[in-house]
């Protein structure tokens, strides 16, 4: 037993140390962050190579360490990281956020398929939990990815080995405590997926695990299962917050909390349970339990754990729920809009304007009287180019800034920007400028998306959800 405890503590320490020092994004499940990314939020390095490498190395250590967490959430994260790394090598996907989100949605289906051996459950999970907008084309891509992942897993035929989980100092401590508490209980010593499979077996087909089917042992088994459920619940609550790769799918089902009550998904759970255990007999009772669980959760106004994690971490995310606002855009917009004139403002004016405002972007208008929208510029890009201009040459405060191109102007070469994109760093190269004029239009979005002030707010919300958080940020910045 001492060796068992020391090994679990060592695995936990190694996993937590690697995550803390090399890849902080490898901690946790990753489901909530991927939901935000699919909604359009940008999290650099979350799907990067180092995050994938560290998570793939530490997840087996966590599984082997004994914490009451699962591998399913991290499997989705790693699958999405692989999809992102491969797709980013092709310009067709790397230059299109919409296509990249389709790839990540399909990858999440593959992650669940690998974790459970459930390709159909993986597709349903990507529809029900991950993506806010789901097309038929994306569904077929998700099904293909899930099917290939499951077939690959079957071909590999990796032998089963016992799984457990852990975290740095706190992870080591929890691993040792889990080992001490769980070792005497027969249902805590085995893998959670295997324990569920045992409980779903028919007694006539070799399902008598340690006298589970013997009536003379019924009270002993009942007490053992009840104790395992209570301990698993307490250990899961404590262990899920450790800074190690950790999932909550199988632990939630193993403690009979029903995945629907934790993740707020229903159809996916039924399909996964069927594909996982092959027990058709219990599909109807499972559906009834899940419907009751969901009804109680909806009545209490409780959201799933992924949504709660998004709120806790402060990530931007629009919920799927439809709301009736009974208002148009003009009723919620601010009137004191900070805008920039397309031409005529000097460097001094721009610097004073930036110092007196805190918004993250500015609409560019024709003049102060007409205020016709012509373009839009991000605050970060404006600050960057102004600083770059001051470093490159002597820039008098009286220099006039132009934000729209004028074909009649010709001058000496100064600089420009190519490849400007919300995800691509700005590359500085030479371009045109005339004496006394600073041309800033290479950094300007010449085709901003604007909406009518009479447009219903519900339509604008649909735009936000379908086109991603990046668009929402720009629209809010445009109208502030």
mmCIF file of N, CA and C in Angstrom, residues 31-120:
data_model
loop_
_atom_site.group_PDB
_atom_site.id
_atom_site.type_symbol
_atom_site.label_atom_id
_atom_site.label_comp_id
_atom_site.label_asym_id
_atom_site.label_seq_id
_atom_site.Cartn_x
_atom_site.Cartn_y
_atom_site.Cartn_z
ATOM 1 N N UNK A 31 -13.034 22.548 -21.731
ATOM 2 C CA UNK A 31 -14.317 22.626 -22.431
ATOM 3 C C UNK A 31 -14.837 24.061 -22.464
ATOM 4 N N UNK A 32 -14.798 24.739 -21.320
ATOM 5 C CA UNK A 32 -15.345 26.100 -21.267
ATOM 6 C C UNK A 32 -14.574 27.040 -22.182
ATOM 7 N N UNK A 33 -13.249 26.913 -22.217
ATOM 8 C CA UNK A 33 -12.451 27.784 -23.077
ATOM 9 C C UNK A 33 -12.731 27.512 -24.557
ATOM 10 N N UNK A 34 -12.896 26.240 -24.918
ATOM 11 C CA UNK A 34 -13.170 25.904 -26.320
ATOM 12 C C UNK A 34 -14.540 26.436 -26.730
ATOM 13 N N UNK A 35 -15.510 26.406 -25.828
ATOM 14 C CA UNK A 35 -16.812 26.984 -26.137
ATOM 15 C C UNK A 35 -16.687 28.473 -26.453
ATOM 16 N N UNK A 36 -15.844 29.169 -25.688
ATOM 17 C CA UNK A 36 -15.626 30.600 -25.947
ATOM 18 C C UNK A 36 -14.917 30.811 -27.282
ATOM 19 N N UNK A 37 -13.943 29.961 -27.602
ATOM 20 C CA UNK A 37 -13.229 30.079 -28.873
ATOM 21 C C UNK A 37 -14.178 29.833 -30.037
ATOM 22 N N UNK A 38 -15.052 28.839 -29.908
ATOM 23 C CA UNK A 38 -16.032 28.580 -30.964
ATOM 24 C C UNK A 38 -17.027 29.721 -31.106
ATOM 25 N N UNK A 39 -17.216 30.495 -30.030
ATOM 26 C CA UNK A 39 -18.092 31.663 -30.096
ATOM 27 C C UNK A 39 -17.386 32.880 -30.667
ATOM 28 N N UNK A 40 -16.068 32.750 -30.967
ATOM 29 C CA UNK A 40 -15.343 33.842 -31.595
ATOM 30 C C UNK A 40 -14.288 34.491 -30.729
ATOM 31 N N UNK A 41 -14.189 34.108 -29.446
ATOM 32 C CA UNK A 41 -13.185 34.701 -28.559
ATOM 33 C C UNK A 41 -11.804 34.133 -28.874
ATOM 34 N N UNK A 42 -10.799 34.991 -28.854
ATOM 35 C CA UNK A 42 -9.440 34.581 -29.213
ATOM 36 C C UNK A 42 -8.627 34.338 -27.947
ATOM 37 N N UNK A 43 -8.094 33.130 -27.803
ATOM 38 C CA UNK A 43 -7.210 32.793 -26.693
ATOM 39 C C UNK A 43 -5.923 32.236 -27.278
ATOM 40 N N UNK A 44 -4.937 33.080 -27.389
ATOM 41 C CA UNK A 44 -3.686 32.678 -28.010
ATOM 42 C C UNK A 44 -2.977 31.635 -27.141
ATOM 43 N N UNK A 45 -2.390 30.675 -27.796
ATOM 44 C CA UNK A 45 -1.613 29.588 -27.180
ATOM 45 C C UNK A 45 -2.486 28.527 -26.510
ATOM 46 N N UNK A 46 -3.790 28.753 -26.373
ATOM 47 C CA UNK A 46 -4.605 27.739 -25.728
ATOM 48 C C UNK A 46 -4.655 26.463 -26.557
ATOM 49 N N UNK A 47 -4.620 26.600 -27.874
ATOM 50 C CA UNK A 47 -4.610 25.439 -28.765
ATOM 51 C C UNK A 47 -3.261 25.289 -29.441
ATOM 52 N N UNK A 48 -2.220 25.841 -28.812
ATOM 53 C CA UNK A 48 -0.875 25.792 -29.380
ATOM 54 C C UNK A 48 -0.172 24.467 -29.145
ATOM 55 N N UNK A 49 1.022 24.365 -29.727
ATOM 56 C CA UNK A 49 1.768 23.110 -29.673
ATOM 57 C C UNK A 49 2.188 22.766 -28.248
ATOM 58 N N UNK A 50 2.698 23.760 -27.494
ATOM 59 C CA UNK A 50 3.188 23.473 -26.150
ATOM 60 C C UNK A 50 2.060 23.027 -25.230
ATOM 61 N N UNK A 51 0.911 23.659 -25.353
ATOM 62 C CA UNK A 51 -0.235 23.246 -24.544
ATOM 63 C C UNK A 51 -0.619 21.806 -24.863
ATOM 64 N N UNK A 52 -0.647 21.483 -26.156
ATOM 65 C CA UNK A 52 -0.985 20.114 -26.557
ATOM 66 C C UNK A 52 0.061 19.115 -26.042
ATOM 67 N N UNK A 53 1.337 19.461 -26.193
ATOM 68 C CA UNK A 53 2.405 18.540 -25.787
ATOM 69 C C UNK A 53 2.358 18.262 -24.286
ATOM 70 N N UNK A 54 2.263 19.331 -23.491
ATOM 71 C CA UNK A 54 2.268 19.154 -22.034
ATOM 72 C C UNK A 54 1.019 18.418 -21.570
ATOM 73 N N UNK A 55 -0.114 18.733 -22.176
ATOM 74 C CA UNK A 55 -1.345 18.058 -21.752
ATOM 75 C C UNK A 55 -1.323 16.584 -22.126
ATOM 76 N N UNK A 56 -0.782 16.269 -23.296
ATOM 77 C CA UNK A 56 -0.715 14.868 -23.703
ATOM 78 C C UNK A 56 0.276 14.074 -22.848
ATOM 79 N N UNK A 57 1.293 14.751 -22.325
ATOM 80 C CA UNK A 57 2.260 14.070 -21.468
ATOM 81 C C UNK A 57 1.757 13.918 -20.036
ATOM 82 N N UNK A 58 1.057 14.946 -19.553
ATOM 83 C CA UNK A 58 0.646 14.933 -18.149
ATOM 84 C C UNK A 58 -0.675 14.217 -17.902
ATOM 85 N N UNK A 59 -1.540 14.149 -18.920
ATOM 86 C CA UNK A 59 -2.833 13.487 -18.713
ATOM 87 C C UNK A 59 -2.672 12.024 -18.280
ATOM 88 N N UNK A 60 -1.793 11.220 -18.919
ATOM 89 C CA UNK A 60 -1.604 9.847 -18.421
ATOM 90 C C UNK A 60 -1.090 9.807 -16.981
ATOM 91 N N UNK A 61 -0.248 10.777 -16.609
ATOM 92 C CA UNK A 61 0.234 10.820 -15.233
ATOM 93 C C UNK A 61 -0.908 11.133 -14.266
ATOM 94 N N UNK A 62 -1.773 12.063 -14.673
ATOM 95 C CA UNK A 62 -2.920 12.399 -13.837
ATOM 96 C C UNK A 62 -3.858 11.197 -13.714
ATOM 97 N N UNK A 63 -4.075 10.520 -14.830
ATOM 98 C CA UNK A 63 -4.935 9.327 -14.809
ATOM 99 C C UNK A 63 -4.364 8.274 -13.863
ATOM 100 N N UNK A 64 -3.038 8.182 -13.826
ATOM 101 C CA UNK A 64 -2.393 7.156 -13.009
ATOM 102 C C UNK A 64 -2.241 7.554 -11.547
ATOM 103 N N UNK A 65 -2.590 8.787 -11.208
ATOM 104 C CA UNK A 65 -2.266 9.275 -9.869
ATOM 105 C C UNK A 65 -3.395 9.107 -8.864
ATOM 106 N N UNK A 66 -4.618 8.899 -9.314
ATOM 107 C CA UNK A 66 -5.678 8.563 -8.380
ATOM 108 C C UNK A 66 -6.688 9.631 -8.060
ATOM 109 N N UNK A 67 -6.563 10.846 -8.593
ATOM 110 C CA UNK A 67 -7.562 11.876 -8.313
ATOM 111 C C UNK A 67 -8.893 11.532 -8.977
ATOM 112 N N UNK A 68 -9.968 12.002 -8.379
ATOM 113 C CA UNK A 68 -11.308 11.713 -8.911
ATOM 114 C C UNK A 68 -11.668 12.688 -10.027
ATOM 115 N N UNK A 69 -10.924 12.628 -11.084
ATOM 116 C CA UNK A 69 -11.209 13.410 -12.292
ATOM 117 C C UNK A 69 -11.099 12.469 -13.486
ATOM 118 N N UNK A 70 -11.584 12.932 -14.632
ATOM 119 C CA UNK A 70 -11.609 12.067 -15.807
ATOM 120 C C UNK A 70 -10.732 12.586 -16.928
ATOM 121 N N UNK A 71 -10.645 11.794 -17.980
ATOM 122 C CA UNK A 71 -9.806 12.126 -19.135
ATOM 123 C C UNK A 71 -10.615 12.685 -20.298
ATOM 124 N N UNK A 72 -11.935 12.737 -20.173
ATOM 125 C CA UNK A 72 -12.781 13.045 -21.321
ATOM 126 C C UNK A 72 -12.681 14.501 -21.748
ATOM 127 N N UNK A 73 -12.758 15.438 -20.789
ATOM 128 C CA UNK A 73 -12.613 16.850 -21.129
ATOM 129 C C UNK A 73 -11.265 17.169 -21.748
ATOM 130 N N UNK A 74 -10.158 16.751 -21.116
ATOM 131 C CA UNK A 74 -8.844 16.955 -21.732
ATOM 132 C C UNK A 74 -8.713 16.309 -23.104
ATOM 133 N N UNK A 75 -9.397 15.190 -23.337
ATOM 134 C CA UNK A 75 -9.351 14.568 -24.661
ATOM 135 C C UNK A 75 -9.946 15.491 -25.721
ATOM 136 N N UNK A 76 -11.015 16.186 -25.373
ATOM 137 C CA UNK A 76 -11.608 17.154 -26.294
ATOM 138 C C UNK A 76 -10.631 18.298 -26.551
ATOM 139 N N UNK A 77 -9.996 18.782 -25.489
ATOM 140 C CA UNK A 77 -9.023 19.875 -25.627
ATOM 141 C C UNK A 77 -7.872 19.460 -26.541
ATOM 142 N N UNK A 78 -7.332 18.270 -26.329
ATOM 143 C CA UNK A 78 -6.208 17.816 -27.156
ATOM 144 C C UNK A 78 -6.622 17.599 -28.607
ATOM 145 N N UNK A 79 -7.828 17.077 -28.809
ATOM 146 C CA UNK A 79 -8.316 16.878 -30.175
ATOM 147 C C UNK A 79 -8.455 18.212 -30.900
ATOM 148 N N UNK A 80 -8.965 19.215 -30.203
ATOM 149 C CA UNK A 80 -9.102 20.546 -30.809
ATOM 150 C C UNK A 80 -7.731 21.164 -31.076
ATOM 151 N N UNK A 81 -6.771 20.912 -30.190
ATOM 152 C CA UNK A 81 -5.419 21.427 -30.412
ATOM 153 C C UNK A 81 -4.801 20.801 -31.662
ATOM 154 N N UNK A 82 -4.992 19.501 -31.838
ATOM 155 C CA UNK A 82 -4.485 18.834 -33.045
ATOM 156 C C UNK A 82 -5.167 19.403 -34.290
ATOM 157 N N UNK A 83 -6.487 19.550 -34.230
ATOM 158 C CA UNK A 83 -7.205 20.124 -35.364
ATOM 159 C C UNK A 83 -6.726 21.520 -35.701
ATOM 160 N N UNK A 84 -6.465 22.334 -34.665
ATOM 161 C CA UNK A 84 -5.983 23.691 -34.891
ATOM 162 C C UNK A 84 -4.584 23.704 -35.493
ATOM 163 N N UNK A 85 -3.700 22.856 -34.967
ATOM 164 C CA UNK A 85 -2.317 22.828 -35.459
ATOM 165 C C UNK A 85 -2.253 22.358 -36.907
ATOM 166 N N UNK A 86 -3.042 21.358 -37.246
ATOM 167 C CA UNK A 86 -3.026 20.846 -38.621
ATOM 168 C C UNK A 86 -3.688 21.837 -39.575
ATOM 169 N N UNK A 87 -4.863 22.356 -39.191
ATOM 170 C CA UNK A 87 -5.607 23.262 -40.079
ATOM 171 C C UNK A 87 -4.864 24.576 -40.301
ATOM 172 N N UNK A 88 -4.115 25.021 -39.286
ATOM 173 C CA UNK A 88 -3.402 26.300 -39.422
ATOM 174 C C UNK A 88 -2.284 26.236 -40.446
ATOM 175 N N UNK A 89 -1.902 25.043 -40.888
ATOM 176 C CA UNK A 89 -0.869 24.894 -41.917
ATOM 177 C C UNK A 89 -1.425 25.180 -43.310
ATOM 178 N N UNK A 90 -2.737 25.284 -43.421
ATOM 179 C CA UNK A 90 -3.373 25.532 -44.718
ATOM 180 C C UNK A 90 -4.029 26.906 -44.705
ATOM 181 N N UNK A 91 -3.703 27.718 -45.705
ATOM 182 C CA UNK A 91 -4.214 29.084 -45.751
ATOM 183 C C UNK A 91 -5.732 29.125 -45.865
ATOM 184 N N UNK A 92 -6.331 28.097 -46.456
ATOM 185 C CA UNK A 92 -7.788 28.047 -46.598
ATOM 186 C C UNK A 92 -8.472 28.131 -45.244
ATOM 187 N N UNK A 93 -7.851 27.535 -44.227
ATOM 188 C CA UNK A 93 -8.435 27.539 -42.890
ATOM 189 C C UNK A 93 -7.847 28.636 -42.016
ATOM 190 N N UNK A 94 -6.542 28.855 -42.089
ATOM 191 C CA UNK A 94 -5.894 29.820 -41.211
ATOM 192 C C UNK A 94 -6.364 31.241 -41.456
ATOM 193 N N UNK A 95 -6.804 31.539 -42.679
ATOM 194 C CA UNK A 95 -7.273 32.889 -43.016
ATOM 195 C C UNK A 95 -8.779 33.038 -42.891
ATOM 196 N N UNK A 96 -9.444 32.002 -42.394
ATOM 197 C CA UNK A 96 -10.897 32.056 -42.248
ATOM 198 C C UNK A 96 -11.287 31.560 -40.862
ATOM 199 N N UNK A 97 -11.759 32.475 -40.024
ATOM 200 C CA UNK A 97 -12.165 32.097 -38.670
ATOM 201 C C UNK A 97 -13.383 31.170 -38.690
ATOM 202 N N UNK A 98 -14.272 31.360 -39.669
ATOM 203 C CA UNK A 98 -15.449 30.499 -39.765
ATOM 204 C C UNK A 98 -15.070 29.057 -40.046
ATOM 205 N N UNK A 99 -14.183 28.849 -41.030
ATOM 206 C CA UNK A 99 -13.748 27.479 -41.340
ATOM 207 C C UNK A 99 -12.981 26.871 -40.169
ATOM 208 N N UNK A 100 -12.183 27.697 -39.495
ATOM 209 C CA UNK A 100 -11.425 27.168 -38.364
ATOM 210 C C UNK A 100 -12.355 26.731 -37.242
ATOM 211 N N UNK A 101 -13.434 27.458 -37.027
ATOM 212 C CA UNK A 101 -14.392 27.047 -35.998
ATOM 213 C C UNK A 101 -15.082 25.740 -36.373
ATOM 214 N N UNK A 102 -15.325 25.532 -37.663
ATOM 215 C CA UNK A 102 -15.889 24.253 -38.104
ATOM 216 C C UNK A 102 -14.931 23.111 -37.800
ATOM 217 N N UNK A 103 -13.643 23.347 -38.024
ATOM 218 C CA UNK A 103 -12.630 22.325 -37.735
ATOM 219 C C UNK A 103 -12.602 22.008 -36.241
ATOM 220 N N UNK A 104 -12.681 23.032 -35.407
ATOM 221 C CA UNK A 104 -12.639 22.818 -33.961
ATOM 222 C C UNK A 104 -13.898 22.089 -33.483
ATOM 223 N N UNK A 105 -15.033 22.394 -34.079
ATOM 224 C CA UNK A 105 -16.264 21.685 -33.721
ATOM 225 C C UNK A 105 -16.150 20.203 -34.054
ATOM 226 N N UNK A 106 -15.651 19.903 -35.252
ATOM 227 C CA UNK A 106 -15.454 18.504 -35.648
ATOM 228 C C UNK A 106 -14.417 17.827 -34.756
ATOM 229 N N UNK A 107 -13.379 18.572 -34.370
ATOM 230 C CA UNK A 107 -12.336 18.011 -33.501
ATOM 231 C C UNK A 107 -12.895 17.662 -32.124
ATOM 232 N N UNK A 108 -13.802 18.496 -31.615
ATOM 233 C CA UNK A 108 -14.393 18.192 -30.308
ATOM 234 C C UNK A 108 -15.197 16.896 -30.360
ATOM 235 N N UNK A 109 -15.850 16.644 -31.496
ATOM 236 C CA UNK A 109 -16.564 15.374 -31.663
ATOM 237 C C UNK A 109 -15.587 14.207 -31.640
ATOM 238 N N UNK A 110 -14.443 14.377 -32.291
ATOM 239 C CA UNK A 110 -13.425 13.316 -32.296
ATOM 240 C C UNK A 110 -12.886 13.069 -30.894
ATOM 241 N N UNK A 111 -12.730 14.144 -30.103
ATOM 242 C CA UNK A 111 -12.227 13.983 -28.734
ATOM 243 C C UNK A 111 -13.155 13.148 -27.875
ATOM 244 N N UNK A 112 -14.456 13.416 -27.959
ATOM 245 C CA UNK A 112 -15.420 12.620 -27.190
ATOM 246 C C UNK A 112 -15.469 11.189 -27.717
ATOM 247 N N UNK A 113 -15.366 11.032 -29.027
ATOM 248 C CA UNK A 113 -15.392 9.694 -29.614
ATOM 249 C C UNK A 113 -14.232 8.849 -29.110
ATOM 250 N N UNK A 114 -13.057 9.449 -29.004
ATOM 251 C CA UNK A 114 -11.884 8.726 -28.503
ATOM 252 C C UNK A 114 -12.032 8.431 -27.013
ATOM 253 N N UNK A 115 -12.535 9.404 -26.268
ATOM 254 C CA UNK A 115 -12.632 9.229 -24.820
ATOM 255 C C UNK A 115 -13.612 8.132 -24.439
ATOM 256 N N UNK A 116 -14.735 8.043 -25.154
ATOM 257 C CA UNK A 116 -15.774 7.080 -24.798
ATOM 258 C C UNK A 116 -15.876 5.915 -25.768
ATOM 259 N N UNK A 117 -15.204 5.996 -26.931
ATOM 260 C CA UNK A 117 -15.442 5.013 -27.968
ATOM 261 C C UNK A 117 -16.849 5.155 -28.519
ATOM 262 N N UNK A 118 -17.313 6.408 -28.595
ATOM 263 C CA UNK A 118 -18.707 6.695 -28.947
ATOM 264 C C UNK A 118 -18.753 7.740 -30.057
ATOM 265 N N UNK A 119 -18.671 7.320 -31.325
ATOM 266 C CA UNK A 119 -18.665 8.311 -32.418
ATOM 267 C C UNK A 119 -19.960 9.102 -32.538
ATOM 268 N N UNK A 120 -21.100 8.434 -32.402
ATOM 269 C CA UNK A 120 -22.379 9.149 -32.497
ATOM 270 C C UNK A 120 -22.542 10.089 -31.306
#
